[in-house]
Coordinates of C-alpha atoms and ligand atoms in Angstrom, one line a residue:
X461 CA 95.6 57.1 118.9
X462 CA 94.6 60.2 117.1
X463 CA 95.1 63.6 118.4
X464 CA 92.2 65.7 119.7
X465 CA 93.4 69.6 119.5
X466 CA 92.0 72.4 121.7
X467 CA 89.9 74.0 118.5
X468 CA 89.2 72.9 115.6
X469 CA 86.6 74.7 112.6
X470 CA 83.7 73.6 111.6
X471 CA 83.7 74.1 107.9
X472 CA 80.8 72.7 106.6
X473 CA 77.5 74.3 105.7
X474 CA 76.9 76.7 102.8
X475 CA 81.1 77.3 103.3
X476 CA 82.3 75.5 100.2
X477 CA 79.0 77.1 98.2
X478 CA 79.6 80.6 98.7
X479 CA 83.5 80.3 98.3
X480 CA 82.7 79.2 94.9
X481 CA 80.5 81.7 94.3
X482 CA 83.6 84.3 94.8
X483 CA 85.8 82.0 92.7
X484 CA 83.6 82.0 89.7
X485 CA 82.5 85.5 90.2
X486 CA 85.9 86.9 90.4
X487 CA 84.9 89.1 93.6
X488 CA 87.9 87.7 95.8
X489 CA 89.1 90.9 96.9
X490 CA 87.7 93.5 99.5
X491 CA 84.8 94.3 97.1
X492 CA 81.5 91.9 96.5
X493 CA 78.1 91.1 97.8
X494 CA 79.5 88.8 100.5
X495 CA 81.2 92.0 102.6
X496 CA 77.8 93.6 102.9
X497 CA 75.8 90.7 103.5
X498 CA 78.0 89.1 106.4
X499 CA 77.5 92.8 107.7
X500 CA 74.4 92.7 107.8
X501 CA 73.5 89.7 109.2
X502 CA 76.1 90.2 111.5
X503 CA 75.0 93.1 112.9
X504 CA 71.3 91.8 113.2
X505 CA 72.6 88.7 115.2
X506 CA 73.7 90.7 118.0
X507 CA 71.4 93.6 118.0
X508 CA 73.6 96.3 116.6
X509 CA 72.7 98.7 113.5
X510 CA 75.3 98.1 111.3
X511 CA 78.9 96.3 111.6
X512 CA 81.7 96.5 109.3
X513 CA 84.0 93.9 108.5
X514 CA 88.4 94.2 109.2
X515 CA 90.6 91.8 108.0
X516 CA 91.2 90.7 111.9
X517 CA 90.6 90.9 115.3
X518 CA 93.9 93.3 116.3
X519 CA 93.3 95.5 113.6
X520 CA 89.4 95.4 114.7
X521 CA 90.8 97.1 118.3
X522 CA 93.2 99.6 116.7
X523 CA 90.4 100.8 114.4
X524 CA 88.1 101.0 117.1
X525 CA 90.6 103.3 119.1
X526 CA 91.6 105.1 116.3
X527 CA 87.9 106.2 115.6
X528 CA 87.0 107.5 118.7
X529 CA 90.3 109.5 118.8
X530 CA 91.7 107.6 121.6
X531 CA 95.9 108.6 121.4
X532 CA 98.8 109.9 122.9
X533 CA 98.6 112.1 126.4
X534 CA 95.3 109.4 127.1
X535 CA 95.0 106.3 129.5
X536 CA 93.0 103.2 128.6
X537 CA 91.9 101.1 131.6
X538 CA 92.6 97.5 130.6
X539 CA 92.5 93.9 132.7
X540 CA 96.2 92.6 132.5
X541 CA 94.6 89.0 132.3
X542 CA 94.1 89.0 128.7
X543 CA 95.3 88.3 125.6
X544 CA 98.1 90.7 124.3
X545 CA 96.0 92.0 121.1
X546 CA 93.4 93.7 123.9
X547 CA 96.6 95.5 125.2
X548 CA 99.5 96.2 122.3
X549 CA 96.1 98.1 120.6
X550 CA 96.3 100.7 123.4
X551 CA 100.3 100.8 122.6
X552 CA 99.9 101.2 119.0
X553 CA 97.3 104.2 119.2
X554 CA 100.0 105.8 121.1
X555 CA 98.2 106.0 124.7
X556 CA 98.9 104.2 127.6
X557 CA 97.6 101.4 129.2
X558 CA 96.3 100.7 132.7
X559 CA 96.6 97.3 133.9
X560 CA 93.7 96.3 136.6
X561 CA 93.2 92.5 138.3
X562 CA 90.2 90.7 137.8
X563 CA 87.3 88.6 139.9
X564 CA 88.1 85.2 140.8
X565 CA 84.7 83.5 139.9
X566 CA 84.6 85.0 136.7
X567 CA 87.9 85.4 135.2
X568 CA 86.9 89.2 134.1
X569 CA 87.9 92.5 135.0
X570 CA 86.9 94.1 139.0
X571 CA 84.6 97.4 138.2
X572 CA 85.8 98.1 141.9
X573 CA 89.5 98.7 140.7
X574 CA 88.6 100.2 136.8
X575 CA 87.0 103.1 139.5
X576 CA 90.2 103.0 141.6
X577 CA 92.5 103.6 138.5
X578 CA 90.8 106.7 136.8
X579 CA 93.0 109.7 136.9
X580 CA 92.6 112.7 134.3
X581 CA 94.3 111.2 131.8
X582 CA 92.0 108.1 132.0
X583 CA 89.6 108.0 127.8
X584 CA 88.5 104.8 127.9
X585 CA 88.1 101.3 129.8
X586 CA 88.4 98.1 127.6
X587 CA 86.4 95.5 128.6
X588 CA 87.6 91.9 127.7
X589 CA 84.6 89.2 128.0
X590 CA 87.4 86.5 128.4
X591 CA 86.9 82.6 127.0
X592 CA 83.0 83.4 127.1
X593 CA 81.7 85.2 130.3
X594 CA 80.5 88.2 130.4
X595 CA 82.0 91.3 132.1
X596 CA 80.1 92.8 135.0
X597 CA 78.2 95.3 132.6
X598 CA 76.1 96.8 135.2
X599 CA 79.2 98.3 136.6
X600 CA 81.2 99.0 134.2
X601 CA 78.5 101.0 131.9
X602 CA 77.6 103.0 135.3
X603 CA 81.5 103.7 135.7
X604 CA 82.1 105.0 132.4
X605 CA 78.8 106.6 132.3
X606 CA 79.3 108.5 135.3
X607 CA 82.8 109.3 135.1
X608 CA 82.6 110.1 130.8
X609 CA 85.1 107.5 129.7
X610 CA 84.7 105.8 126.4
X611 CA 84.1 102.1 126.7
X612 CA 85.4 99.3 124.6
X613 CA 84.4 95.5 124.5
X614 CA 86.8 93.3 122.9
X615 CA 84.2 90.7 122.2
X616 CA 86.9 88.4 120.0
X617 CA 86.2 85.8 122.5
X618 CA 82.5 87.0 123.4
X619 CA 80.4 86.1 120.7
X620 CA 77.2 84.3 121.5
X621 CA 77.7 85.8 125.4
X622 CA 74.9 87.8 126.5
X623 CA 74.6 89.7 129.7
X624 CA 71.1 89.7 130.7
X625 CA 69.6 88.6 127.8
X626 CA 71.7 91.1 125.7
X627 CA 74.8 90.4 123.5
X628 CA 78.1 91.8 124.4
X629 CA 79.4 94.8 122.2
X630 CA 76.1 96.5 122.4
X631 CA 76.8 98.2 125.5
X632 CA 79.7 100.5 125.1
X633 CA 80.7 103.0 122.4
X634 CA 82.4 100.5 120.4
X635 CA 83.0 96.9 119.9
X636 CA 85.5 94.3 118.4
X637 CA 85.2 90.7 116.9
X638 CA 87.9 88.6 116.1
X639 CA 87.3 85.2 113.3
X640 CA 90.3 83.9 113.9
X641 CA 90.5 79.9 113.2
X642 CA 90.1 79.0 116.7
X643 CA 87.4 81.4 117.5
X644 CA 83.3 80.4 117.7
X645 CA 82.6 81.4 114.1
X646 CA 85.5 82.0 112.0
X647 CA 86.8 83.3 108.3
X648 CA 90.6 81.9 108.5
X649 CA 91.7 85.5 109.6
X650 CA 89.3 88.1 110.1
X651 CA 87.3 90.5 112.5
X652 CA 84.7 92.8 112.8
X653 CA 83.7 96.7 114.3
X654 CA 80.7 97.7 115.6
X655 CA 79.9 101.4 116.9
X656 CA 77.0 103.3 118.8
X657 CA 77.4 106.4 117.2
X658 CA 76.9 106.2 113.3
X659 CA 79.8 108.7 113.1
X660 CA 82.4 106.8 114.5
X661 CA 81.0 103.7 112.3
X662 CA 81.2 106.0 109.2
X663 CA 85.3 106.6 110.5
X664 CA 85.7 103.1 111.0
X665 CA 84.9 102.7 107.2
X666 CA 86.7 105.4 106.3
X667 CA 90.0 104.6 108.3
X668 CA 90.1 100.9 107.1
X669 CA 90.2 101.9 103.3
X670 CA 93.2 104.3 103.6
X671 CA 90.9 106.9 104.7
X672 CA 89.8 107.5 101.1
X673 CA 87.2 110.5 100.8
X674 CA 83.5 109.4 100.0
X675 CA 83.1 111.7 97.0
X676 CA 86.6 112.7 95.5
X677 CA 88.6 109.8 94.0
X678 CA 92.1 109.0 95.7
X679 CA 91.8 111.8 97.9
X680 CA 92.8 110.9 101.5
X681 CA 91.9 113.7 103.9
X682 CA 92.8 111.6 107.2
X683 CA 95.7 109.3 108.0
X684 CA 94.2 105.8 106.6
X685 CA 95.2 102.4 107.0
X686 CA 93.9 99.4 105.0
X687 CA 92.3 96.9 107.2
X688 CA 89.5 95.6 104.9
X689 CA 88.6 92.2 104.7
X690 CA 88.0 90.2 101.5
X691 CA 85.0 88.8 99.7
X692 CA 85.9 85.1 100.2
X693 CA 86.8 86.0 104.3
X694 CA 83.2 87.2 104.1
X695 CA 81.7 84.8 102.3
X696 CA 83.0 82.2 105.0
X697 CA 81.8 84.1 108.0
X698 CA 78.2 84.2 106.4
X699 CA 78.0 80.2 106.1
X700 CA 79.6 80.5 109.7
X701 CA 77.2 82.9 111.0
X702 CA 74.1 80.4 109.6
X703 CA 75.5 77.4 111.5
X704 CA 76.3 80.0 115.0
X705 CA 73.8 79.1 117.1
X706 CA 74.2 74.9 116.7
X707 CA 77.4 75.8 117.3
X708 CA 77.0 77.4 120.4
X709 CA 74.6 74.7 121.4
X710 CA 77.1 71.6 121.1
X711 CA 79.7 74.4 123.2
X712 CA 77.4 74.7 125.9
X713 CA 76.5 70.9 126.1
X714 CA 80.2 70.3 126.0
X715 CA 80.7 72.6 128.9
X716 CA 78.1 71.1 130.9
X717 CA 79.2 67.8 130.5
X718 CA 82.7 68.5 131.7
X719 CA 81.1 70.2 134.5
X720 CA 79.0 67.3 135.7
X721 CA 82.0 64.5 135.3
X722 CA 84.6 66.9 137.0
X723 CA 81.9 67.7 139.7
X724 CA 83.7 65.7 142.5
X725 CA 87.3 66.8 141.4
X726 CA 89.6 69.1 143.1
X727 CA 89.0 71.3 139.8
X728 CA 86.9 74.4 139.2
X729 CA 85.1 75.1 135.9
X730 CA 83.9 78.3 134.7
X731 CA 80.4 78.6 135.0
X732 CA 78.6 81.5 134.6
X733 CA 77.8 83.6 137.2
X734 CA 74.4 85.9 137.5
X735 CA 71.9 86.5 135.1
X736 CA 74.6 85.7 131.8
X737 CA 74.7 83.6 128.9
X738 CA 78.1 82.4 128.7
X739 CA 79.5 81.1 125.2
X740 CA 81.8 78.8 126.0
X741 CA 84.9 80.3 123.4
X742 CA 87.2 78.1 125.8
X743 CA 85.7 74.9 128.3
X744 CA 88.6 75.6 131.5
X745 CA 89.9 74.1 134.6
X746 CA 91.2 75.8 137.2
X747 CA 93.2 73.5 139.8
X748 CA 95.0 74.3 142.8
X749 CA 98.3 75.3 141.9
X750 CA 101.3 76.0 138.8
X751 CA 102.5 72.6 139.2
X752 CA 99.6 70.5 139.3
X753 CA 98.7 72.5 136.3
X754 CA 101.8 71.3 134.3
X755 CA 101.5 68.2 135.9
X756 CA 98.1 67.6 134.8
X757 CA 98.8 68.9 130.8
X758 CA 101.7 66.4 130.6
X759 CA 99.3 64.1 131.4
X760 CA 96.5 64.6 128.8
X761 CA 99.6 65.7 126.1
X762 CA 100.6 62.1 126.6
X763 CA 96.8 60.6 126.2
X764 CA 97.0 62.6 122.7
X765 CA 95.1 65.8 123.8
X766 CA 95.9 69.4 123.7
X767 CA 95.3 72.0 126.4
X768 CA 96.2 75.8 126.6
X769 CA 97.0 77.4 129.3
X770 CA 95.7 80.4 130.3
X771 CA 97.1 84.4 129.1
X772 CA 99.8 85.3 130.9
X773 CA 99.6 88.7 132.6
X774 CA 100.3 91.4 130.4
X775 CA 102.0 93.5 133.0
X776 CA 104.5 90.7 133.0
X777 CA 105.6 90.9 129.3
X778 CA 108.6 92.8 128.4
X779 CA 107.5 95.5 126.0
X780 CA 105.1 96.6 128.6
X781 CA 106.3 95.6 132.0
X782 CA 104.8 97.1 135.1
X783 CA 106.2 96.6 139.1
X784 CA 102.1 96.2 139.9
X785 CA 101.5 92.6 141.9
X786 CA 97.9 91.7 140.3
X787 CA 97.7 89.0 142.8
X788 CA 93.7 87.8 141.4
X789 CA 94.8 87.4 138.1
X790 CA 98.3 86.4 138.7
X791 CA 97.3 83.5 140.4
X792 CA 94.6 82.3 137.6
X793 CA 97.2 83.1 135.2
X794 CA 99.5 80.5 137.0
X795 CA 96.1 77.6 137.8
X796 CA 94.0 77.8 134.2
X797 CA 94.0 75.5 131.8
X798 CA 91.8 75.1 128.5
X799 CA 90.3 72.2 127.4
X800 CA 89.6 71.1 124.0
X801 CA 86.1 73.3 123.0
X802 CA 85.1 72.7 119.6
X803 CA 81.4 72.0 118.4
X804 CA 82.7 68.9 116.5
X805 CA 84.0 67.0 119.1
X806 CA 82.9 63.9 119.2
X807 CA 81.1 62.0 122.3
X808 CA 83.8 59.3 122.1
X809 CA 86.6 62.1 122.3
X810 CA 84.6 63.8 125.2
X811 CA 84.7 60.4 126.8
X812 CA 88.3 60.3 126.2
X813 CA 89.0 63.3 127.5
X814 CA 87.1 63.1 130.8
X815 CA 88.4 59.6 131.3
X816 CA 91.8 60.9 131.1
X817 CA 91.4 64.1 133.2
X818 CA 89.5 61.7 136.2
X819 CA 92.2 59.6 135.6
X820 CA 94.8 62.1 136.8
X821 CA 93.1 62.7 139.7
X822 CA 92.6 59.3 140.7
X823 CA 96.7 58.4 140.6
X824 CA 97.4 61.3 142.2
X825 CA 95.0 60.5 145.4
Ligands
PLP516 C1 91.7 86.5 119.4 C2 91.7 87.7 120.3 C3 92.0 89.0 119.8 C4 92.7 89.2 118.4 O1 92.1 88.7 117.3 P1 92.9 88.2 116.0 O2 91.8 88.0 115.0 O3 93.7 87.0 116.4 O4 93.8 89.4 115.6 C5 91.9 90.1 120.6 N1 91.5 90.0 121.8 C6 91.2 88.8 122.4 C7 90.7 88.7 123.8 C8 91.3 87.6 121.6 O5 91.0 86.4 122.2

């Protein structure tokens, strides 16, 4: 019985084409045609004026704070339900961050409690569009609007998600991508930064190349790092970018299949709420408590398929332990599993794996 794995890439396409291309061209460093033009077409997919690519999705946040001067003596407002990247970014700028809890039907962050945690010290609010849904972004642009706080989207999980018709990352002051393997499109390792304010963009470049001066050679007049992608990363994400929107399709079936077969189970799936497109990064199941949970991933583990559980809180790891009791998210944290979510997955394997799940169910009754 083969395996089916939570994600797998689709690597077909113009992929092989445009690798080549960088091969017998000899551009497979951070200079050639392919950086520019995955910009490019990046930036035009989701309605932004201009991107530029990093070499991943951490480095993507770090740049993004480090642009808009966010540092020491300042508070970021961040969900603890995320992944750790949104969070050791905040850390590594030097400032500090602010765990909130989030919404039960959506998995994202509660505007009501980013309000409730601004204090003077409070720059910024990250938002997180977790495994595909949109934040609130009514809210939260009001919030930071009113109040004067930068605001962040880690999209590394958000692409393709719109909210009201409009992709995430264009709402705030800055935005990251991640193209990690597992994420909707990829380039091995990679990520992306997108900024409303062509001056931060212009930092961005400036800060990822060692912040190198535009017209004096090796001159550095600003504390630099390098966090450039390469030709061949790029060159990948454009034959990625052309296949984004079949991709997203097949995720969106796939999620509305499991849906439909789990309808009658004691299990919740994420489906979007309000006027959203949701993307799908990660199909989930939320059932009713920790040990089910396990009980239920044993399960499928021994039927040959893989399933994630969802973040833990970050206010729970050691390097950045809080006393808070985030009782929303500590409780989806403890009930969340992913199920496997890639485009390629076969309808036989979809079978297999809603079979298996209904199976569960049905020995346990
Ligand atoms: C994947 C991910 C990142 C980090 O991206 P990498 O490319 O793995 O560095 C950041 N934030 C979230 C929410 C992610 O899912």
């Amino acid at each position: 019985m083969s395996k089916i794995p939570v994600y797998q890439p689709q690597l077909d396409g113009n992929v092989s084409t445009y690798v080549n291309e960088c091969l017998s061209s000899g551009w497979i460093s951070s200079r050639g045609e392919f950086i520019s033009r995955f910009e490019e077409a990046f930036a035009q997919y989701v309605g932004a004026e201009a991107a530029t690519t990093v070499s991943n999705g951490t480095v993507a946040i770090h740049l993004a704070l480090e642009a808009l001067g966010v540092g020491p003596g300042d508070e970021v407002i961040v969900p603890s339900f995320t992944y750790i990247a949104s969070v050791n970014t905040i850390i590594q700028s030097g400032a500090i961050p602010v765990f909130v809890d989030s919404l039960t039907e959506t998995l994202q962050v509660d505007p009501a409690l980013i309000e409730a945690a601004i204090t003077p010290r409070t720059k910024a609010v990250m938002a997180v569009h977790l495994y595909g849904h949109p934040c609130d972004m009514d809210a939260i642009v009001a919030i930071c609007q009113n109040r004067r706080l930068y605001l962040i989207e880690d999209c590394a999980e958000g692409f393709g998600s719109r909210w009201k018709g409009q992709h995430v990352g264009t709402f705030g002051d800055a935005a990251t991508f991640s193209f990690f393997g597992n994420k909707t499109i990829t380039t091995g390792e990679g990520g992306m930064v997108i900024a409303r304010d062509p001056e931060v963009m212009e930092r961005c470049r400036r800060l990822k190349s060692q912040g190198v001066s535009p017209t004096r050679e090796y001159w550095h007049d600003m504390l630099g790092f390098n966090y450039r992608m390469t030709n061949i990363q790029a060159a990948i994400g454009l034959a990625q970018l052309e296949r984004a929107d079949e991709f997203l399709a097949s995720k969106t079936k796939l999620a509305e299949t499991y849906a439909e077969r789990f309808a009658s189970l004691p299990v919740r799936t994420h489906v979007p709420v309000g006027e959203v497109t949701h993307s799908y990064w990660m199909c989930s199941l939320l059932v009713d408590d920790s040990r089910i949970r396990d009980d239920l991933r044993s399960h499928l583990s021994r039927a040959g398929i893989e399933t994630r559980p969802f973040f833990a809180m970050a206010h729970h790891m050691p390097h950045c332990r809080t006393e808070q009791v985030l009782p929303i998210g500590e409780d989806l944290s403890a009930r969340g599993i992913n199920l496997p979510s890639y485009p390629g997955l076969s309808s036989e394997q979809i079978e297999r794996i809603c079979e298996s799940v209904s199976g569960y169910f049905e020995r346990a009754a």
